[in-house]
PDB file of C-alpha atoms in Angstrom:
ATOM      1  CA  MET H  21    -120.801  76.475 -65.479  1.00  0.00           C
ATOM      2  CA  LYS H  22    -118.296  74.241 -63.720  1.00  0.00           C
ATOM      3  CA  THR H  23    -115.526  76.334 -65.210  1.00  0.00           C
ATOM      4  CA  LEU H  24    -117.105  79.558 -63.920  1.00  0.00           C
ATOM      5  CA  LYS H  25    -117.516  78.091 -60.416  1.00  0.00           C
ATOM      6  CA  TYR H  26    -113.885  76.957 -60.449  1.00  0.00           C
ATOM      7  CA  ILE H  27    -112.673  80.428 -61.455  1.00  0.00           C
ATOM      8  CA  MET H  28    -114.779  82.057 -58.727  1.00  0.00           C
ATOM      9  CA  ALA H  29    -113.479  79.614 -56.113  1.00  0.00           C
ATOM     10  CA  MET H  30    -109.887  80.268 -57.130  1.00  0.00           C
ATOM     11  CA  ALA H  31    -110.445  84.028 -56.983  1.00  0.00           C
ATOM     12  CA  MET H  32    -111.848  83.745 -53.470  1.00  0.00           C
ATOM     13  CA  ALA H  33    -108.931  81.571 -52.356  1.00  0.00           C
ATOM     14  CA  CYS H  34    -106.437  84.056 -53.758  1.00  0.00           C
ATOM     15  CA  SER H  35    -108.299  86.841 -52.011  1.00  0.00           C
ATOM     16  CA  VAL H  36    -108.052  85.061 -48.669  1.00  0.00           C
ATOM     17  CA  ASN H  37    -104.372  84.264 -49.209  1.00  0.00           C
ATOM     18  CA  MET H  38    -103.563  87.866 -50.102  1.00  0.00           C
ATOM     19  CA  ALA H  39    -105.418  89.065 -47.016  1.00  0.00           C
ATOM     20  CA  CYS H  40    -103.346  86.693 -44.884  1.00  0.00           C
ATOM     21  CA  MET H  41    -100.142  87.819 -46.561  1.00  0.00           C
ATOM     22  CA  ASN H  42    -101.030  91.468 -46.073  1.00  0.00           C
ATOM     23  CA  SER H  43    -101.781  90.912 -42.397  1.00  0.00           C
ATOM     24  CA  ASN H  44     -98.373  89.265 -41.958  1.00  0.00           C
ATOM     25  CA  TRP H  45     -96.597  92.244 -43.469  1.00  0.00           C
ATOM     26  CA  ASP H  46     -98.594  94.970 -41.721  1.00  0.00           C
ATOM     27  CA  GLU H  47     -96.641  96.918 -39.099  1.00  0.00           C
ATOM     28  CA  PRO H  48     -97.886  96.159 -35.572  1.00  0.00           C
ATOM     29  CA  GLU H  49     -99.898  98.944 -34.015  1.00  0.00           C
ATOM     30  CA  LEU H  50     -97.719 100.715 -31.451  1.00  0.00           C
ATOM     31  CA  SER H  51     -98.751 102.511 -28.302  1.00  0.00           C
ATOM     32  CA  PRO H  52     -97.490 106.110 -27.900  1.00  0.00           C
ATOM     33  CA  GLU H  53     -94.748 104.816 -25.586  1.00  0.00           C
ATOM     34  CA  GLN H  54     -93.688 102.133 -28.070  1.00  0.00           C
ATOM     35  CA  ALA H  55     -93.635 104.715 -30.836  1.00  0.00           C
ATOM     36  CA  GLY H  56     -90.894 106.436 -28.877  1.00  0.00           C
ATOM     37  CA  ILE H  57     -92.539 109.769 -28.164  1.00  0.00           C
ATOM     38  CA  GLY H  58     -92.184 109.597 -24.408  1.00  0.00           C
ATOM     39  CA  ASN H  59     -94.390 109.099 -21.405  1.00  0.00           C
ATOM     40  CA  ASN H  60     -96.734 111.982 -20.670  1.00  0.00           C
ATOM     41  CA  ALA H  61     -97.842 110.325 -17.426  1.00  0.00           C
ATOM     42  CA  ILE H  62     -94.561 111.288 -15.736  1.00  0.00           C
ATOM     43  CA  LYS H  63     -95.085 113.995 -13.119  1.00  0.00           C
ATOM     44  CA  GLU H  64     -92.340 116.383 -12.046  1.00  0.00           C
ATOM     45  CA  THR H  65     -91.833 115.384  -8.406  1.00  0.00           C
ATOM     46  CA  HIS H  66     -88.271 114.455  -7.447  1.00  0.00           C
ATOM     47  CA  VAL H  67     -85.981 116.576  -9.626  1.00  0.00           C
ATOM     48  CA  VAL H  68     -82.276 116.746  -8.792  1.00  0.00           C
ATOM     49  CA  SER H  69     -79.599 118.678 -10.650  1.00  0.00           C
ATOM     50  CA  VAL H  70     -77.247 116.867 -13.017  1.00  0.00           C
ATOM     51  CA  ALA H  71     -74.365 118.026 -10.816  1.00  0.00           C
ATOM     52  CA  ASP H  72     -75.981 116.442  -7.744  1.00  0.00           C
ATOM     53  CA  LEU H  73     -76.754 113.259  -9.683  1.00  0.00           C
ATOM     54  CA  LYS H  74     -73.119 112.904 -10.718  1.00  0.00           C
ATOM     55  CA  ALA H  75     -71.931 113.669  -7.199  1.00  0.00           C
ATOM     56  CA  LYS H  76     -74.248 111.026  -5.725  1.00  0.00           C
ATOM     57  CA  TYR H  77     -72.971 108.341  -8.095  1.00  0.00           C
ATOM     58  CA  LYS H  78     -69.357 109.516  -8.426  1.00  0.00           C
ATOM     59  CA  GLU H  79     -68.015 106.227  -7.043  1.00  0.00           C
ATOM     60  CA  TYR H  80     -69.469 104.373 -10.035  1.00  0.00           C
ATOM     61  CA  ILE H  81     -68.702 107.121 -12.548  1.00  0.00           C
ATOM     62  CA  ASN H  82     -65.033 107.098 -11.516  1.00  0.00           C
ATOM     63  CA  THR H  83     -64.568 103.309 -11.455  1.00  0.00           C
ATOM     64  CA  ASP H  84     -63.098 101.556 -14.491  1.00  0.00           C
ATOM     65  CA  CYS H  85     -65.248  98.538 -15.408  1.00  0.00           C
ATOM     66  CA  ARG H  86     -62.038  96.463 -15.447  1.00  0.00           C
ATOM     67  CA  ASP H  87     -61.402  97.310 -11.804  1.00  0.00           C
ATOM     68  CA  GLY H  88     -64.834  97.085 -10.225  1.00  0.00           C
ATOM     69  CA  ASN H  89     -68.502  97.971 -10.492  1.00  0.00           C
ATOM     70  CA  SER H  90     -68.825 100.947 -12.831  1.00  0.00           C
ATOM     71  CA  PHE H  91     -72.616 101.374 -12.686  1.00  0.00           C
ATOM     72  CA  THR H  92     -75.609 100.990 -10.416  1.00  0.00           C
ATOM     73  CA  GLN H  93     -79.381 100.976 -10.779  1.00  0.00           C
ATOM     74  CA  VAL H  94     -81.306 103.966  -9.460  1.00  0.00           C
ATOM     75  CA  ALA H  95     -83.584 102.533  -6.781  1.00  0.00           C
ATOM     76  CA  GLU H  96     -85.249 105.695  -5.508  1.00  0.00           C
ATOM     77  CA  ASP H  97     -87.603 108.225  -7.044  1.00  0.00           C
ATOM     78  CA  MET H  98     -85.316 110.649  -8.838  1.00  0.00           C
ATOM     79  CA  GLN H  99     -85.572 112.789 -11.967  1.00  0.00           C
ATOM     80  CA  ILE H 100     -83.479 115.228 -13.952  1.00  0.00           C
ATOM     81  CA  LYS H 101     -84.805 118.032 -16.122  1.00  0.00           C
ATOM     82  CA  ALA H 102     -82.394 119.107 -18.821  1.00  0.00           C
ATOM     83  CA  VAL H 103     -82.035 120.394 -22.380  1.00  0.00           C
ATOM     84  CA  VAL H 104     -80.813 118.306 -25.311  1.00  0.00           C
ATOM     85  CA  THR H 105     -77.485 119.711 -26.531  1.00  0.00           C
ATOM     86  CA  GLY H 106     -76.399 116.879 -28.816  1.00  0.00           C
ATOM     87  CA  ASN H 107     -78.119 114.176 -30.876  1.00  0.00           C
ATOM     88  CA  ASP H 108     -77.580 111.826 -33.830  1.00  0.00           C
ATOM     89  CA  ALA H 109     -78.572 114.302 -36.567  1.00  0.00           C
ATOM     90  CA  GLN H 110     -75.623 113.343 -38.800  1.00  0.00           C
ATOM     91  CA  GLY H 111     -74.627 110.055 -37.212  1.00  0.00           C
ATOM     92  CA  ASN H 112     -71.560 111.142 -35.255  1.00  0.00           C
ATOM     93  CA  LEU H 113     -73.204 110.895 -31.849  1.00  0.00           C
ATOM     94  CA  TYR H 114     -74.462 107.338 -32.282  1.00  0.00           C
ATOM     95  CA  ASN H 115     -77.400 106.017 -30.246  1.00  0.00           C
ATOM     96  CA  GLU H 116     -77.071 108.735 -27.636  1.00  0.00           C
ATOM     97  CA  ILE H 117     -77.925 112.276 -26.659  1.00  0.00           C
ATOM     98  CA  SER H 118     -76.192 114.791 -24.420  1.00  0.00           C
ATOM     99  CA  VAL H 119     -78.259 116.839 -21.991  1.00  0.00           C
ATOM    100  CA  ASP H 120     -77.407 119.836 -19.800  1.00  0.00           C
ATOM    101  CA  ASP H 121     -79.358 121.543 -17.020  1.00  0.00           C
ATOM    102  CA  GLY H 122     -76.936 124.392 -16.374  1.00  0.00           C
ATOM    103  CA  THR H 123     -75.263 122.674 -13.417  1.00  0.00           C
ATOM    104  CA  GLY H 124     -73.718 119.917 -15.497  1.00  0.00           C
ATOM    105  CA  ALA H 125     -74.139 117.603 -18.458  1.00  0.00           C
ATOM    106  CA  ILE H 126     -74.447 113.864 -18.982  1.00  0.00           C
ATOM    107  CA  ILE H 127     -74.815 111.355 -21.817  1.00  0.00           C
ATOM    108  CA  ILE H 128     -77.985 109.261 -22.183  1.00  0.00           C
ATOM    109  CA  ALA H 129     -77.412 106.090 -24.230  1.00  0.00           C
ATOM    110  CA  ILE H 130     -80.377 104.720 -26.214  1.00  0.00           C
ATOM    111  CA  ALA H 131     -80.494 101.830 -28.694  1.00  0.00           C
ATOM    112  CA  GLN H 132     -82.450 103.812 -31.249  1.00  0.00           C
ATOM    113  CA  GLY H 133     -81.762 105.599 -34.512  1.00  0.00           C
ATOM    114  CA  GLY H 134     -83.273 108.873 -35.672  1.00  0.00           C
ATOM    115  CA  ILE H 135     -83.401 110.315 -32.164  1.00  0.00           C
ATOM    116  CA  TYR H 136     -82.895 113.807 -33.576  1.00  0.00           C
ATOM    117  CA  GLY H 137     -86.371 113.674 -35.136  1.00  0.00           C
ATOM    118  CA  GLN H 138     -87.980 113.267 -31.721  1.00  0.00           C
ATOM    119  CA  LEU H 139     -85.501 115.290 -29.687  1.00  0.00           C
ATOM    120  CA  PRO H 140     -84.045 118.211 -31.659  1.00  0.00           C
ATOM    121  CA  ILE H 141     -81.368 120.389 -30.095  1.00  0.00           C
ATOM    122  CA  GLY H 142     -83.020 122.690 -27.556  1.00  0.00           C
ATOM    123  CA  THR H 143     -85.700 120.207 -26.459  1.00  0.00           C
ATOM    124  CA  GLU H 144     -86.254 120.162 -22.703  1.00  0.00           C
ATOM    125  CA  ILE H 145     -86.954 116.745 -21.212  1.00  0.00           C
ATOM    126  CA  LEU H 146     -87.871 115.324 -17.824  1.00  0.00           C
ATOM    127  CA  VAL H 147     -86.168 111.971 -17.220  1.00  0.00           C
ATOM    128  CA  ASP H 148     -87.476 109.509 -14.632  1.00  0.00           C
ATOM    129  CA  LEU H 149     -84.308 107.781 -13.424  1.00  0.00           C
ATOM    130  CA  LYS H 150     -85.815 105.117 -11.169  1.00  0.00           C
ATOM    131  CA  GLY H 151     -85.002 101.746 -12.714  1.00  0.00           C
ATOM    132  CA  LEU H 152     -82.365 103.141 -15.080  1.00  0.00           C
ATOM    133  CA  TYR H 153     -78.618 102.817 -14.524  1.00  0.00           C
ATOM    134  CA  VAL H 154     -75.996 105.474 -13.844  1.00  0.00           C
ATOM    135  CA  GLY H 155     -72.284 104.907 -14.291  1.00  0.00           C
ATOM    136  CA  ASN H 156     -69.628 105.353 -16.926  1.00  0.00           C
ATOM    137  CA  TYR H 157     -68.448 104.145 -20.284  1.00  0.00           C
ATOM    138  CA  GLY H 158     -64.720 104.766 -20.618  1.00  0.00           C
ATOM    139  CA  LYS H 159     -64.971 107.078 -17.570  1.00  0.00           C
ATOM    140  CA  GLN H 160     -67.628 109.191 -19.322  1.00  0.00           C
ATOM    141  CA  ALA H 161     -70.677 109.720 -17.092  1.00  0.00           C
ATOM    142  CA  GLU H 162     -73.678 108.025 -18.679  1.00  0.00           C
ATOM    143  CA  ILE H 163     -77.279 106.977 -18.083  1.00  0.00           C
ATOM    144  CA  GLY H 164     -78.415 103.733 -19.703  1.00  0.00           C
ATOM    145  CA  ALA H 165     -78.524  99.981 -19.088  1.00  0.00           C
ATOM    146  CA  PRO H 166     -75.952  97.223 -18.441  1.00  0.00           C
ATOM    147  CA  ASN H 167     -74.072  95.987 -21.517  1.00  0.00           C
ATOM    148  CA  THR H 168     -71.405  93.271 -21.668  1.00  0.00           C
ATOM    149  CA  ASN H 169     -68.523  93.293 -24.152  1.00  0.00           C
ATOM    150  CA  ALA H 170     -66.647  90.407 -25.780  1.00  0.00           C
ATOM    151  CA  HIS H 171     -64.200  90.322 -22.854  1.00  0.00           C
ATOM    152  CA  GLY H 172     -66.997  89.721 -20.370  1.00  0.00           C
ATOM    153  CA  GLN H 173     -66.755  93.222 -18.917  1.00  0.00           C
ATOM    154  CA  THR H 174     -70.076  94.824 -18.006  1.00  0.00           C
ATOM    155  CA  TYR H 175     -70.595  98.574 -18.176  1.00  0.00           C
ATOM    156  CA  VAL H 176     -73.437 101.053 -18.597  1.00  0.00           C
ATOM    157  CA  GLY H 177     -74.420 101.408 -22.248  1.00  0.00           C
ATOM    158  CA  ARG H 178     -77.448 101.716 -24.519  1.00  0.00           C
ATOM    159  CA  MET H 179     -80.883 101.033 -23.068  1.00  0.00           C
ATOM    160  CA  ASN H 180     -83.755  99.519 -25.056  1.00  0.00           C
ATOM    161  CA  ARG H 181     -85.753 102.193 -26.879  1.00  0.00           C
ATOM    162  CA  PHE H 182     -89.029 100.999 -25.337  1.00  0.00           C
ATOM    163  CA  VAL H 183     -87.502 101.349 -21.867  1.00  0.00           C
ATOM    164  CA  TRP H 184     -86.387 104.870 -22.775  1.00  0.00           C
ATOM    165  CA  ALA H 185     -89.866 105.748 -24.037  1.00  0.00           C
ATOM    166  CA  ARG H 186     -91.284 104.949 -20.598  1.00  0.00           C
ATOM    167  CA  HIS H 187     -88.732 107.104 -18.805  1.00  0.00           C
ATOM    168  CA  PHE H 188     -88.843 110.498 -20.478  1.00  0.00           C
ATOM    169  CA  LYS H 189     -91.294 113.281 -21.146  1.00  0.00           C
ATOM    170  CA  VAL H 190     -90.859 116.357 -23.355  1.00  0.00           C
ATOM    171  CA  THR H 191     -91.471 119.505 -21.297  1.00  0.00           C
ATOM    172  CA  GLY H 192     -90.387 122.227 -23.707  1.00  0.00           C
ATOM    173  CA  ASP H 193     -88.657 123.051 -26.965  1.00  0.00           C
ATOM    174  CA  GLY H 194     -86.641 125.791 -28.617  1.00  0.00           C
ATOM    175  CA  LYS H 195     -84.487 126.312 -25.531  1.00  0.00           C
ATOM    176  CA  THR H 196     -81.276 128.273 -26.062  1.00  0.00           C
ATOM    177  CA  VAL H 197     -78.185 126.076 -26.151  1.00  0.00           C
ATOM    178  CA  GLU H 198     -74.937 127.948 -25.574  1.00  0.00           C
ATOM    179  CA  PRO H 199     -71.556 126.196 -25.643  1.00  0.00           C
ATOM    180  CA  VAL H 200     -68.875 126.957 -23.084  1.00  0.00           C
ATOM    181  CA  LEU H 201     -65.496 128.160 -24.317  1.00  0.00           C
ATOM    182  CA  PHE H 202     -62.574 125.775 -23.950  1.00  0.00           C
ATOM    183  CA  ASP H 203     -60.077 127.260 -21.491  1.00  0.00           C
ATOM    184  CA  LYS H 204     -56.524 126.047 -22.048  1.00  0.00           C
ATOM    185  CA  SER H 205     -55.512 127.260 -18.572  1.00  0.00           C
ATOM    186  CA  ILE H 206     -57.591 124.508 -16.946  1.00  0.00           C
ATOM    187  CA  THR H 207     -55.476 121.455 -16.170  1.00  0.00           C
ATOM    188  CA  VAL H 208     -56.598 118.158 -17.678  1.00  0.00           C
ATOM    189  CA  ASN H 209     -57.326 116.604 -14.267  1.00  0.00           C
ATOM    190  CA  LYS H 210     -60.025 119.270 -13.803  1.00  0.00           C
ATOM    191  CA  TYR H 211     -61.760 118.621 -17.144  1.00  0.00           C
ATOM    192  CA  GLY H 212     -64.291 116.250 -15.600  1.00  0.00           C
ATOM    193  CA  ASN H 213     -65.637 118.989 -13.348  1.00  0.00           C
ATOM    194  CA  VAL H 214     -65.950 121.498 -16.186  1.00  0.00           C
ATOM    195  CA  TYR H 215     -66.358 119.817 -19.575  1.00  0.00           C
ATOM    196  CA  ASP H 216     -67.734 116.304 -18.991  1.00  0.00           C
ATOM    197  CA  GLY H 217     -70.597 115.882 -21.512  1.00  0.00           C
ATOM    198  CA  LYS H 218     -70.769 119.632 -22.119  1.00  0.00           C
ATOM    199  CA  LEU H 219     -71.175 121.445 -25.425  1.00  0.00           C
ATOM    200  CA  VAL H 220     -67.792 123.136 -25.870  1.00  0.00           C
ATOM    201  CA  THR H 221     -66.249 125.516 -28.425  1.00  0.00           C
ATOM    202  CA  LEU H 222     -62.564 125.601 -29.333  1.00  0.00           C
ATOM    203  CA  LYS H 223     -61.729 128.965 -30.868  1.00  0.00           C
ATOM    204  CA  ASN H 224     -59.213 129.709 -33.602  1.00  0.00           C
ATOM    205  CA  VAL H 225     -57.755 126.221 -34.050  1.00  0.00           C
ATOM    206  CA  SER H 226     -56.461 124.202 -37.004  1.00  0.00           C
ATOM    207  CA  PHE H 227     -56.172 120.501 -37.824  1.00  0.00           C
ATOM    208  CA  LYS H 228     -52.736 118.875 -37.942  1.00  0.00           C
ATOM    209  CA  SER H 229     -53.444 116.483 -40.795  1.00  0.00           C
ATOM    210  CA  ALA H 230     -55.448 118.876 -42.993  1.00  0.00           C
ATOM    211  CA  ASP H 231     -53.926 119.027 -46.484  1.00  0.00           C
ATOM    212  CA  GLY H 232     -57.023 119.457 -48.639  1.00  0.00           C
ATOM    213  CA  LYS H 233     -57.368 115.686 -49.074  1.00  0.00           C
ATOM    214  CA  ALA H 234     -57.494 114.295 -45.536  1.00  0.00           C
ATOM    215  CA  THR H 235     -61.072 113.646 -44.459  1.00  0.00           C
ATOM    216  CA  TYR H 236     -62.900 113.740 -41.139  1.00  0.00           C
ATOM    217  CA  ALA H 237     -63.042 109.930 -40.969  1.00  0.00           C
ATOM    218  CA  TYR H 238     -62.756 106.796 -43.102  1.00  0.00           C
ATOM    219  CA  ALA H 239     -66.115 106.614 -44.854  1.00  0.00           C
ATOM    220  CA  GLY H 240     -66.966 103.170 -46.217  1.00  0.00           C
ATOM    221  CA  SER H 241     -64.400 101.422 -44.027  1.00  0.00           C
ATOM    222  CA  GLY H 242     -66.899  99.864 -41.659  1.00  0.00           C
ATOM    223  CA  PRO H 243     -67.051 100.332 -37.889  1.00  0.00           C
ATOM    224  CA  GLY H 244     -64.401 102.620 -36.467  1.00  0.00           C
ATOM    225  CA  SER H 245     -63.429 106.229 -36.115  1.00  0.00           C
ATOM    226  CA  LYS H 246     -60.682 108.743 -36.715  1.00  0.00           C
ATOM    227  CA  GLN H 247     -58.940 110.976 -34.214  1.00  0.00           C
ATOM    228  CA  VAL H 248     -57.696 114.283 -35.559  1.00  0.00           C
ATOM    229  CA  TYR H 249     -55.355 116.452 -33.516  1.00  0.00           C
ATOM    230  CA  PHE H 250     -55.131 120.220 -33.252  1.00  0.00           C
ATOM    231  CA  ASN H 251     -51.968 122.188 -33.984  1.00  0.00           C
ATOM    232  CA  GLU H 252     -52.697 124.396 -30.999  1.00  0.00           C
ATOM    233  CA  TYR H 253     -53.159 121.677 -28.342  1.00  0.00           C
ATOM    234  CA  ASN H 254     -51.297 118.671 -27.039  1.00  0.00           C
ATOM    235  CA  SER H 255     -53.071 115.462 -28.056  1.00  0.00           C
ATOM    236  CA  LYS H 256     -53.365 114.555 -24.368  1.00  0.00           C
ATOM    237  CA  LEU H 257     -55.575 117.599 -23.803  1.00  0.00           C
ATOM    238  CA  VAL H 258     -58.188 117.309 -26.540  1.00  0.00           C
ATOM    239  CA  MET H 259     -58.739 115.831 -30.010  1.00  0.00           C
ATOM    240  CA  LEU H 260     -61.507 115.695 -32.618  1.00  0.00           C
ATOM    241  CA  TYR H 261     -63.401 112.400 -32.812  1.00  0.00           C
ATOM    242  CA  THR H 262     -65.377 111.403 -35.913  1.00  0.00           C
ATOM    243  CA  SER H 263     -67.176 108.123 -36.558  1.00  0.00           C
ATOM    244  CA  ASN H 264     -66.728 106.386 -39.905  1.00  0.00           C
ATOM    245  CA  PHE H 265     -70.526 106.343 -40.087  1.00  0.00           C
ATOM    246  CA  ALA H 266     -70.904 110.121 -39.741  1.00  0.00           C
ATOM    247  CA  LYS H 267     -72.617 111.573 -42.805  1.00  0.00           C
ATOM    248  CA  PHE H 268     -69.694 113.970 -43.256  1.00  0.00           C
ATOM    249  CA  ALA H 269     -66.955 111.334 -42.786  1.00  0.00           C
ATOM    250  CA  ALA H 270     -65.762 111.718 -46.405  1.00  0.00           C
ATOM    251  CA  HIS H 271     -65.709 115.518 -46.264  1.00  0.00           C
ATOM    252  CA  PRO H 272     -62.202 117.090 -46.419  1.00  0.00           C
ATOM    253  CA  LEU H 273     -60.904 118.736 -43.261  1.00  0.00           C
ATOM    254  CA  PRO H 274     -60.614 122.539 -43.534  1.00  0.00           C
ATOM    255  CA  THR H 275     -57.007 123.609 -43.987  1.00  0.00           C
ATOM    256  CA  GLY H 276     -57.253 126.997 -42.297  1.00  0.00           C
ATOM    257  CA  LYS H 277     -58.312 128.329 -38.931  1.00  0.00           C
ATOM    258  CA  VAL H 278     -61.682 127.228 -37.569  1.00  0.00           C
ATOM    259  CA  ASN H 279     -63.923 127.417 -34.528  1.00  0.00           C
ATOM    260  CA  VAL H 280     -65.022 123.931 -33.488  1.00  0.00           C
ATOM    261  CA  THR H 281     -68.112 123.228 -31.372  1.00  0.00           C
ATOM    262  CA  GLY H 282     -69.029 119.782 -30.121  1.00  0.00           C
ATOM    263  CA  VAL H 283     -69.875 117.568 -27.183  1.00  0.00           C
ATOM    264  CA  MET H 284     -66.826 117.015 -24.991  1.00  0.00           C
ATOM    265  CA  LYS H 285     -66.533 113.374 -23.971  1.00  0.00           C
ATOM    266  CA  ARG H 286     -64.018 111.380 -22.029  1.00  0.00           C
ATOM    267  CA  PHE H 287     -62.695 108.038 -23.202  1.00  0.00           C
ATOM    268  CA  ASN H 288     -60.452 106.729 -20.443  1.00  0.00           C
ATOM    269  CA  ASN H 289     -57.445 109.064 -20.419  1.00  0.00           C
ATOM    270  CA  THR H 290     -58.304 111.064 -23.531  1.00  0.00           C
ATOM    271  CA  TRP H 291     -60.783 113.884 -24.114  1.00  0.00           C
ATOM    272  CA  GLU H 292     -62.617 114.070 -27.423  1.00  0.00           C
ATOM    273  CA  ILE H 293     -64.735 116.790 -28.938  1.00  0.00           C
ATOM    274  CA  VAL H 294     -67.525 115.233 -31.006  1.00  0.00           C
ATOM    275  CA  ILE H 295     -69.147 117.540 -33.533  1.00  0.00           C
ATOM    276  CA  ARG H 296     -72.866 116.998 -34.111  1.00  0.00           C
ATOM    277  CA  THR H 297     -73.040 118.216 -37.723  1.00  0.00           C
ATOM    278  CA  LEU H 298     -70.650 119.757 -40.209  1.00  0.00           C
ATOM    279  CA  ASP H 299     -72.047 123.155 -39.245  1.00  0.00           C
ATOM    280  CA  ASP H 300     -70.205 122.785 -35.936  1.00  0.00           C
ATOM    281  CA  VAL H 301     -66.961 123.592 -37.749  1.00  0.00           C
ATOM    282  CA  GLU H 302     -66.915 127.283 -38.609  1.00  0.00           C
ATOM    283  CA  GLU H 303     -64.193 128.356 -41.016  1.00  0.00           C
ATOM    284  CA  ILE H 304     -62.653 131.698 -40.082  1.00  0.00           C
ATOM    285  CA  LYS H 305     -62.496 133.958 -43.107  1.00  0.00           C
TER     286      LYS H 305
END
């Protein structure tokens, strides 16, 4: 009898311990905002165009973080309503999306992976800007939060995903996203007015380093990227940027003529076209 009681007591103790262990490992219950699906309480009240937003904060957007204050917090009620044109579907646009409202485009930086699952291309969103920061990263107009690098320089970068969840609302989906054609007649000093953050297509181009073996980037080499130049354009005008973490980094570059579509971004004095997926490179037969 004593043996039976001992066995029963041990079984109960194990049961309690397992329950405690299970409770420790259970995922915390998240609110809809914490789950990252946006804030449906946002009302459309103070919408400005992306072009007007960038004009209002041009002093910060045009200031190098090494030379002065390159960002500021939005203190007034202000919103933008725009369509997602780029996301992290294959890891090349990392922790960010590009949005366009027809008047202009801008990058929104978010410390979150898998954004493409919540915000596919063509999703329309309303963004409440009050409390967020507007400025630049490498002279590229961006919405986000202050970040400080190893050199002690502070710039606008990725915001916390919970902060982002409180500041956006999905207002539509399946919107048509049309890239603009790259116009070689436009001088590089005018790019910011035309291409900054925009979805752009370069027609009938070819890659300088393509030999059947050269790849988009250096897969497996850790953090970093690869810049690939076009035979048809000076490297100071535009280049292809690919992250080493892009899912297609190890894929060989096409050797023939292609049409390339991607988000056009500025990094200081260079302009990079960042493809979203491998489908953005169309081989011309």
